Structures are given as C-alpha cells and as structure tokens.
XYZ file of C-alpha atoms in Angstrom:
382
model
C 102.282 90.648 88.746
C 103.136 87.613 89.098
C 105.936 84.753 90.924
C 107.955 82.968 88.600
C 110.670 79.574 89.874
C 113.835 79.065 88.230
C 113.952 76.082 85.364
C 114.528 72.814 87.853
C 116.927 70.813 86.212
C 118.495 68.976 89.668
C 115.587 69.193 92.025
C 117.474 67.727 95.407
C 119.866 70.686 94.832
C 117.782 73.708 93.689
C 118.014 76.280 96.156
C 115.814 80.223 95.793
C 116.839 83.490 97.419
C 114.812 86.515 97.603
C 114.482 89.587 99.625
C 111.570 91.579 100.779
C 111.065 94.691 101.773
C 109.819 96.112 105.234
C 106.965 98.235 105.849
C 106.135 101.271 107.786
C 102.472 101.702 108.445
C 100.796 105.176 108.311
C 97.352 103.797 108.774
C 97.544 101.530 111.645
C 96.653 97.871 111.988
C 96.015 96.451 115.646
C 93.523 93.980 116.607
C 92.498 90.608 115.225
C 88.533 89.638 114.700
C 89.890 86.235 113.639
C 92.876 85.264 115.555
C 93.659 82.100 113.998
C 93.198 83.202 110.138
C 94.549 87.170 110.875
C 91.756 89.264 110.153
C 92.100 92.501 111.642
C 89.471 94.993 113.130
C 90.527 97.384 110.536
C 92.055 97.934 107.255
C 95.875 100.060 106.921
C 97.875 101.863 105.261
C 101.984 101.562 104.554
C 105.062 102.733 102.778
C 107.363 99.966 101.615
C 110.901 100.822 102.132
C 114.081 100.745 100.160
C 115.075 96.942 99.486
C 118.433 97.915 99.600
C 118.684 99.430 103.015
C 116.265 97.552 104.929
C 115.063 93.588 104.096
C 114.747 90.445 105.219
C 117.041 88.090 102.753
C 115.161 84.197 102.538
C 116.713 81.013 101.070
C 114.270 78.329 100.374
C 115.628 74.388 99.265
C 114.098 71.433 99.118
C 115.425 68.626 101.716
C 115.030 64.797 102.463
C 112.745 65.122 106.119
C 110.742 67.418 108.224
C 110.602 71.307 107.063
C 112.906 73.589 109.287
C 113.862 77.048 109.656
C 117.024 78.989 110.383
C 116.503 82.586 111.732
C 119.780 84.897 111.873
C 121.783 81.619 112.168
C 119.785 79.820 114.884
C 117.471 77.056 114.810
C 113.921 78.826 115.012
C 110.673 76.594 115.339
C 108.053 76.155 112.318
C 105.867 77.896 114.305
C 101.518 77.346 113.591
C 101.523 80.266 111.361
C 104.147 79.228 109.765
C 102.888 75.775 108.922
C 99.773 77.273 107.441
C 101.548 79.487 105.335
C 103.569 76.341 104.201
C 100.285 74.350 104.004
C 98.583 76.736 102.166
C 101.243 77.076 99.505
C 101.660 73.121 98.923
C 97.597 73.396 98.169
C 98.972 75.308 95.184
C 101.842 73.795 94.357
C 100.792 70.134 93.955
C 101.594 69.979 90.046
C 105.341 70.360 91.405
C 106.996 67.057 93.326
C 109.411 69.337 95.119
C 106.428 70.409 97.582
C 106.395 66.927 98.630
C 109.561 67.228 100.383
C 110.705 68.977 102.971
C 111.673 72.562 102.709
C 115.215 74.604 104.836
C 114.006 77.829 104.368
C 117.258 80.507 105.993
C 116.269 84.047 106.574
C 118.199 86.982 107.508
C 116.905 90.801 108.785
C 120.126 93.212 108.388
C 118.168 95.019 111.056
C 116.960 93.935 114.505
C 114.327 91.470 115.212
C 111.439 92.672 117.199
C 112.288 95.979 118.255
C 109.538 97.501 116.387
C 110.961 97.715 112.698
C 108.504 95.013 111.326
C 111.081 92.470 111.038
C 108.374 89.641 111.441
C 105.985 91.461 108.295
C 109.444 91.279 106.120
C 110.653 87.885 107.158
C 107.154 86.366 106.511
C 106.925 88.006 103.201
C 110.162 86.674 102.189
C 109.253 83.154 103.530
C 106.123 83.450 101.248
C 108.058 84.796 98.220
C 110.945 82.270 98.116
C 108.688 78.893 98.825
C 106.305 79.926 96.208
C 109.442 80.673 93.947
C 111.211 77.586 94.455
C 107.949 75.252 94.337
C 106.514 77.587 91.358
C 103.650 78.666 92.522
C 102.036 81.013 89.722
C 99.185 83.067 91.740
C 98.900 86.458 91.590
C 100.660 88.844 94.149
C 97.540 89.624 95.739
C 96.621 86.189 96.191
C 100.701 85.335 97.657
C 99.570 88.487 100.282
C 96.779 86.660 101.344
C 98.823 83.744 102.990
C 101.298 85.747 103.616
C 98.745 87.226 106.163
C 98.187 84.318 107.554
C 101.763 84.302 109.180
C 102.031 87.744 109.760
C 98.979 90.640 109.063
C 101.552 92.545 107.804
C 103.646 90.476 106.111
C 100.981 90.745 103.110
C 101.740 94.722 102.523
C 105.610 93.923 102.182
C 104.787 92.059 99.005
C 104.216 95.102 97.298
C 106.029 98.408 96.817
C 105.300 101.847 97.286
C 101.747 102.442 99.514
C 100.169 99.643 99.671
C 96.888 98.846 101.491
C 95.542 95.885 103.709
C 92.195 95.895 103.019
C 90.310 94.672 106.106
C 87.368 92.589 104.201
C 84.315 91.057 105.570
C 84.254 87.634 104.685
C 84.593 85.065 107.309
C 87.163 83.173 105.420
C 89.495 86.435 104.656
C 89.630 85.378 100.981
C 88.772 89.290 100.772
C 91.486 90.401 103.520
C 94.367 91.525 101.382
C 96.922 93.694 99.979
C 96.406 96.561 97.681
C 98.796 98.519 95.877
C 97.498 101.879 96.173
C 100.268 103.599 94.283
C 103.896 102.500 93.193
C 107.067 103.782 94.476
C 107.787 105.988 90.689
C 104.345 108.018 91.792
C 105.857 109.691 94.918
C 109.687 109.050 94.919
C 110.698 112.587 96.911
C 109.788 111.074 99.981
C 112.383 110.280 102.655
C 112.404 108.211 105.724
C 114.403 108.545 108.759
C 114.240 106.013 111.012
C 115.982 106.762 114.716
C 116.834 103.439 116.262
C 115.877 104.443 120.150
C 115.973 100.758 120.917
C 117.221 98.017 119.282
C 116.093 95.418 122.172
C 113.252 92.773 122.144
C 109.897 94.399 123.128
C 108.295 93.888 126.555
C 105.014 93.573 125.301
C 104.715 91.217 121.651
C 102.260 92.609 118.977
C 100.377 89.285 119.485
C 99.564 89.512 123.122
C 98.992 93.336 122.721
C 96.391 92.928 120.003
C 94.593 90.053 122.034
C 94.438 92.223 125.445
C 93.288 95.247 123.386
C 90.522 93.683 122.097
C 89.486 92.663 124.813
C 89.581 95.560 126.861
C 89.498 99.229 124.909
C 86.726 100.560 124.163
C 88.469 103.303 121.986
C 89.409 100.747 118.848
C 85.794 99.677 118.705
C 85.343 103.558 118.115
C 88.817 103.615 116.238
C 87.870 100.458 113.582
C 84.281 101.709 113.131
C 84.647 105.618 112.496
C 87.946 106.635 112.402
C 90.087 104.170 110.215
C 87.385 104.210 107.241
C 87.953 108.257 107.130
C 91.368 108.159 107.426
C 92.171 105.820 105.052
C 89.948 107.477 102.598
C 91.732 110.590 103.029
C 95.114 109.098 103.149
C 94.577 107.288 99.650
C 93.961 110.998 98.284
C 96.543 112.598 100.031
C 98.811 110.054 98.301
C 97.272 110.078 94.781
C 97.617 113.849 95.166
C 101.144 113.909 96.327
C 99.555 115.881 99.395
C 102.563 116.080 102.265
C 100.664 118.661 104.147
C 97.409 116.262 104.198
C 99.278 112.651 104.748
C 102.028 114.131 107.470
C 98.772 115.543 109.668
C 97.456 111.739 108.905
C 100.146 110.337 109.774
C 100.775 111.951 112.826
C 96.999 111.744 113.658
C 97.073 107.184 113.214
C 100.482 107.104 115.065
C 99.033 108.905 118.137
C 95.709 107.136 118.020
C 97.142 103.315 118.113
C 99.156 104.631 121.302
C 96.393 105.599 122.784
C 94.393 102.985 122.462
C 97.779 100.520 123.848
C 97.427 103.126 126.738
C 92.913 102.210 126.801
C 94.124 98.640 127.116
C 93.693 97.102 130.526
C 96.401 96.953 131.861
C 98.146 99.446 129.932
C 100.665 99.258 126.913
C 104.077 101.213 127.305
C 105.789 101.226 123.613
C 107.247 104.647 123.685
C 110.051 106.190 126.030
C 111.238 109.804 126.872
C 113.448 110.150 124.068
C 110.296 108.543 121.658
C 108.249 111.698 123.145
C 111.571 114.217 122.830
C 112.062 113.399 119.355
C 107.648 113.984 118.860
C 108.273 117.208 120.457
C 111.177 117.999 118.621
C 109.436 117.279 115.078
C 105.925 119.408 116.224
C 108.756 122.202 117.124
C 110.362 121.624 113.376
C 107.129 122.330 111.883
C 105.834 125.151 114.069
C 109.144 127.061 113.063
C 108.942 126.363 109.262
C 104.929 127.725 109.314
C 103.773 123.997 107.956
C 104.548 120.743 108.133
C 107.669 119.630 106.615
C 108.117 116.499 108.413
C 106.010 114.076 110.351
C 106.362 110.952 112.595
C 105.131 107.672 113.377
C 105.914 104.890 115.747
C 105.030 100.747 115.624
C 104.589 98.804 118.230
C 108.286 100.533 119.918
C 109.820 103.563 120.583
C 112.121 103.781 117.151
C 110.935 106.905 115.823
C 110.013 106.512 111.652
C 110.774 110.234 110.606
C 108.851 111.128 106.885
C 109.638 114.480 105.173
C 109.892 115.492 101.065
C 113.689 115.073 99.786
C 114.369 118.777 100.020
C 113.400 119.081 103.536
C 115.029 115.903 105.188
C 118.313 117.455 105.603
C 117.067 120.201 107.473
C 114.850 117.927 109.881
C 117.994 114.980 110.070
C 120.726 118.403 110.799
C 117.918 119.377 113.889
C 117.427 115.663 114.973
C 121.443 114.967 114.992
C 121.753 118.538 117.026
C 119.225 117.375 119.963
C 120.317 113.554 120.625
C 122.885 111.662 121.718
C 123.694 108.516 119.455
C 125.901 105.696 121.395
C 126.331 108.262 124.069
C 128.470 110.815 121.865
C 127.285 113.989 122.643
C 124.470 116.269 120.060
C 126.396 117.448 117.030
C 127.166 121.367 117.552
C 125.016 123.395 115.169
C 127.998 125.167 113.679
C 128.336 121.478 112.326
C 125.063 122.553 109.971
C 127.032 123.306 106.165
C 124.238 126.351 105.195
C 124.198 129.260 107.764
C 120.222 129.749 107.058
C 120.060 126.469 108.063
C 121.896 127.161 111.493
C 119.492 129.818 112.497
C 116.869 127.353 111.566
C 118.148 124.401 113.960
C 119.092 126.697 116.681
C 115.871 128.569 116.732
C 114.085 124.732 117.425
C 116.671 123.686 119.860
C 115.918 126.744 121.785
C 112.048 126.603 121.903
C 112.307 122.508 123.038
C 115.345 123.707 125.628
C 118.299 121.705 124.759
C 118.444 118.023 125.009
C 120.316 115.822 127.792
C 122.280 112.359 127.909
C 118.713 110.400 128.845
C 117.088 111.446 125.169
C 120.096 108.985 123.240
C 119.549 106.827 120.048
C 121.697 103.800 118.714
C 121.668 105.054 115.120
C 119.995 106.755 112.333
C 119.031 104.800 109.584
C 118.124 106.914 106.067
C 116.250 105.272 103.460
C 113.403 106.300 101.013
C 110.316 104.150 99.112
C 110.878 101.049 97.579
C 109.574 98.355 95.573
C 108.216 95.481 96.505
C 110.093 91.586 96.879
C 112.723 90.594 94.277
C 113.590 86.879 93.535
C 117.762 86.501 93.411
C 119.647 83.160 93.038
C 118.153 80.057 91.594
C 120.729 77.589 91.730
C-alpha cells in the first residue's frame, strides 16, 4: 500500500482531493507518555467507517507564501501539530519543488467537529493523505500513519480500513508507534454501526486537556495500560479474526466502560456522558438480556453520542427498539405498532417495558447508519 500524486504538468495550479475515513475505537486510547511526539500509554483498537457516510473531504494546492488552512469554510490556524506533520512530510518530499512552496490545504467533516465523532483523527488523516499526494510522497501507509500521529493519535488508524490497530511501541522516538491493519473491511462486512447523535455541540472538556489531567492524576490507567489493554487487545484481535460478535461486543462494552471510568478517577472528574448516553446503555444491556445473548453492543468517545455495533441481521431489531425509546428533535418515540414484523413488536415492547418507557429528557438529534469501510481514497488531481 502505497500513496501515489497525480502527473504535475502545471505545478502553480495542481490542486489534490481526498477523503478519509473516521474511526470508532473499541480498544481505547487515552493518555500520552510523550506529549509532544503522541505516544500513548497504551496501544487500541478501531473500526474504520463507511467513506461514504462519514469523512473528512481535504484539498491540498500549492501557493506563493505562508501555508494556511481552511476548516468548514473558516480560517483555522496551522496549529504545532500541524506544522510537524507538514515538516515531517517536506523531509520526504524534497526530490519534489512543490514542497518548497506554500501549501492551502481546505478540509471539510460532513459531520460535526468535536462532539465526540473523531472529526480531528479524520481531518488529520486527510491532511496527511492529500499533502503527501500532491507533493508525491511514496512511503508506505504505515509509515504516512506515523506522522499522521503526530497531529492527531488517532488520525494514524483512519489511514487504514477495516480494524486497524495503533500499536503503542516502546521506542522513545515512536518510529515503532503506529498503525496496523489487523483485518480488512471484506473479512467482517455484516457488521453495522449505529451511531445516535445525543449531542452535536463542542465538548466541555478537549481530549487534549483530558489526557494530560488523567495522567496525572488516576491511578486506574496506570493499572488500565499495564494489565488490562495488553489482554484485551489480544483477545479483541481473535475475536475479530474469528468473526466472534459474542466475544468483541462483551470487549467492547468492557473498553468503553473502563476509559469512563478512569475520566471519572481523574482529579477533578471527567463528565462525557449524559442521561440519555446512560438510557440508551441501559436500553442496549435490556436488548441483549431479552434476546438470551448479545446481539448488539455499545461504545462511547470522548462524548455522549452513543456508537451502536450489532451483525446486519440484528440491527434492525436493535435501531426499531432504539427509535421506540427516544425522542429525536423533540418528536415523540415512534409507536411500536410502527415495527413492520409482529415478532418483532413483541420483541421491542417486551424491552420497553423492563427499562419503563422513556421521557422527553432521553432525546437525540439524529441517527446516523453506516457499516465498515476502507481506508482514505485520493479523488481529483487537477
């Protein structure tokens, strides 16, 4: 795998567009050891999502000046991270004049910004994807993750598709801190994501300033990056290779509690989920105890929007219960007589009566459905 420019044939105006996936992690990353270079405390685990639904879009030109960025159509700084990205990728790309000048790189999310859908992951990816496109740099993907890192941790695992991992590494210079594929989208295509947009708002706490405060303080990821991440990575790589739902929704669910609690060991504590985040975790342990295993799971970033996983011929079933139990935009639950197969009714009505209904304060802005993807595609070279 490899990233291939267009033929230059007009360098001052050759212009590169790409997308990039974003990521959902299953294996959670949170805390630096190296703050400036991104090396985390522990390795992780994601699914890449469908391009098509959810992606950061990136074009990349050369220009006469300073390099600059436009961010959903407004001026956005070339942030540190940033520049060493940039830096890092003109250290490859010196056989190629066009690195000497400037670069306008535009990027777009068609999905909100920092409201805990990984929107900075994606749009660093892209950023990564397009420069080294348009300047032609010809590394290796796994070598593109590795700055990609260095502007976002995990930017790196949206540069692949399917499950990818971050490996963690131990080197001081993070030359061995990168992204693995661990299996391609084609190896487990039934799964499904649903992805319940609680809010769509900027976060109260960042990811940055969370990490650096739970470092500091918790003494439950020093337990969590030691003991428990090795084993459940291990065991999440088989459940994958094995196509094991059971094993990788009780992981799942197992990571996604474990980062919140250590936000909540932090000092002071870390509030990313609301009531209707913990309504919709009820409602999905309720799914599951009714259907006599687990046919869906759950996790949550660093926000409340709940990232729903279940096989192909179960999301229907789990999506008919969640659209039953909340309010989107304020319109009321959809009645379960709404629910096409009547086997399917008894089903949702025999969860909504074990969690007791639902009520206007458990509401959601939308549902997004989507499935796993591959990894960053290079569009227009003009």
């Amino acid at each position: 795998r490899r990233v291939h420019g267009g033929i230059l044939s007009h360098p001052s105006k050759m212009s590169v567009t790409c997308r990039a996936p974003v990521n959902i992690a299953v294996v959670k990353y949170w805390g630096k050891r190296d703050e400036q270079r991104i090396l985390p405390v522990n390795s992780s685990l994601s699914v890449t999502l469908d391009i098509n639904d959810l992606c950061s879009t990136t074009t990349a030109e050369p220009i006469d000046g300073e390099d600059c960025l436009l961010l959903n159509d407004q001026p956005s700084p070339i942030t540190s991270r940033i520049k060493q990205c940039l830096a890092a990728l003109r250290d490859l790309a010196k056989h190629n004049d066009i690195s000497k000048k400037g670069v306008k790189i535009v990027s777009v999310n068609n999905f909100p910004t920092a409201a805990g859908l990984a929107s900075s992951a994606s749009g660093l990816a892209c950023l990564v994807y397009a420069v080294a496109n348009l300047w032609k740099v010809n590394e290796p993907v796994e070598e593109l993750s590795i700055i990609a890192r260095q502007g976002s941790g995990s930017a790196c695992r949206s540069l692949m598709g399917g499950f990818v991992a971050w490996d963690c590494g131990v080197r001081e210079d993070g030359l061995d801190s990168k992204a693995r594929q661990v299996a391609p989208q084609s190896h487990w295509p039934e799964i499904r994501i649903l992805i319940a947009v609680v809010n769509a708002g900027k976060k109260e706490v960042s990811s940055t300033s969370g990490m650096e405060q739970t470092v500091l303080t918790s003494e439950l990821l020093k337990h969590r990056a030691a003991v428990t991440v090795p084993a459940h990575m291990k065991a999440m790589e088989t459940a994958i290779q094995n196509r094991d739902f059971q094993e990788f929704a009780k992981l799942t669910i197992l990571e996604s509690n474990q980062f919140h609690a250590v936000c909540l060991d932090t000092c002071p504590p870390i509030h990313y989920l609301n009531s209707t985040s913990f309504f919709i975790i009820r409602a999905i342990h309720t799914i599951n105890e009714v259907a006599g295993q687990m046919i869906a799971t759950y996790t949550f970033d660093a926000g409340p929007n709940a990232v729903v996983l279940a096989l192909e011929s179960n999301m229907p079933l789990v999506k008919a219960v969640l659209e039953c139990c909340l309010f989107v935009n304020s319109t009321p639950p959809a009645p379960v007589s709404s629910v096409a197969d009547t086997s399917a009714q008894a089903f949702v009505q025999t969860v909504l009566d074990r969690i007791g209904g639902s009520d206007p304060s458990f509401s959601i802005s939308r549902f997004i459905q989507t499935k796993v993807g591959g990894g960053p595609e290079a569009g227009n070279v003009s």
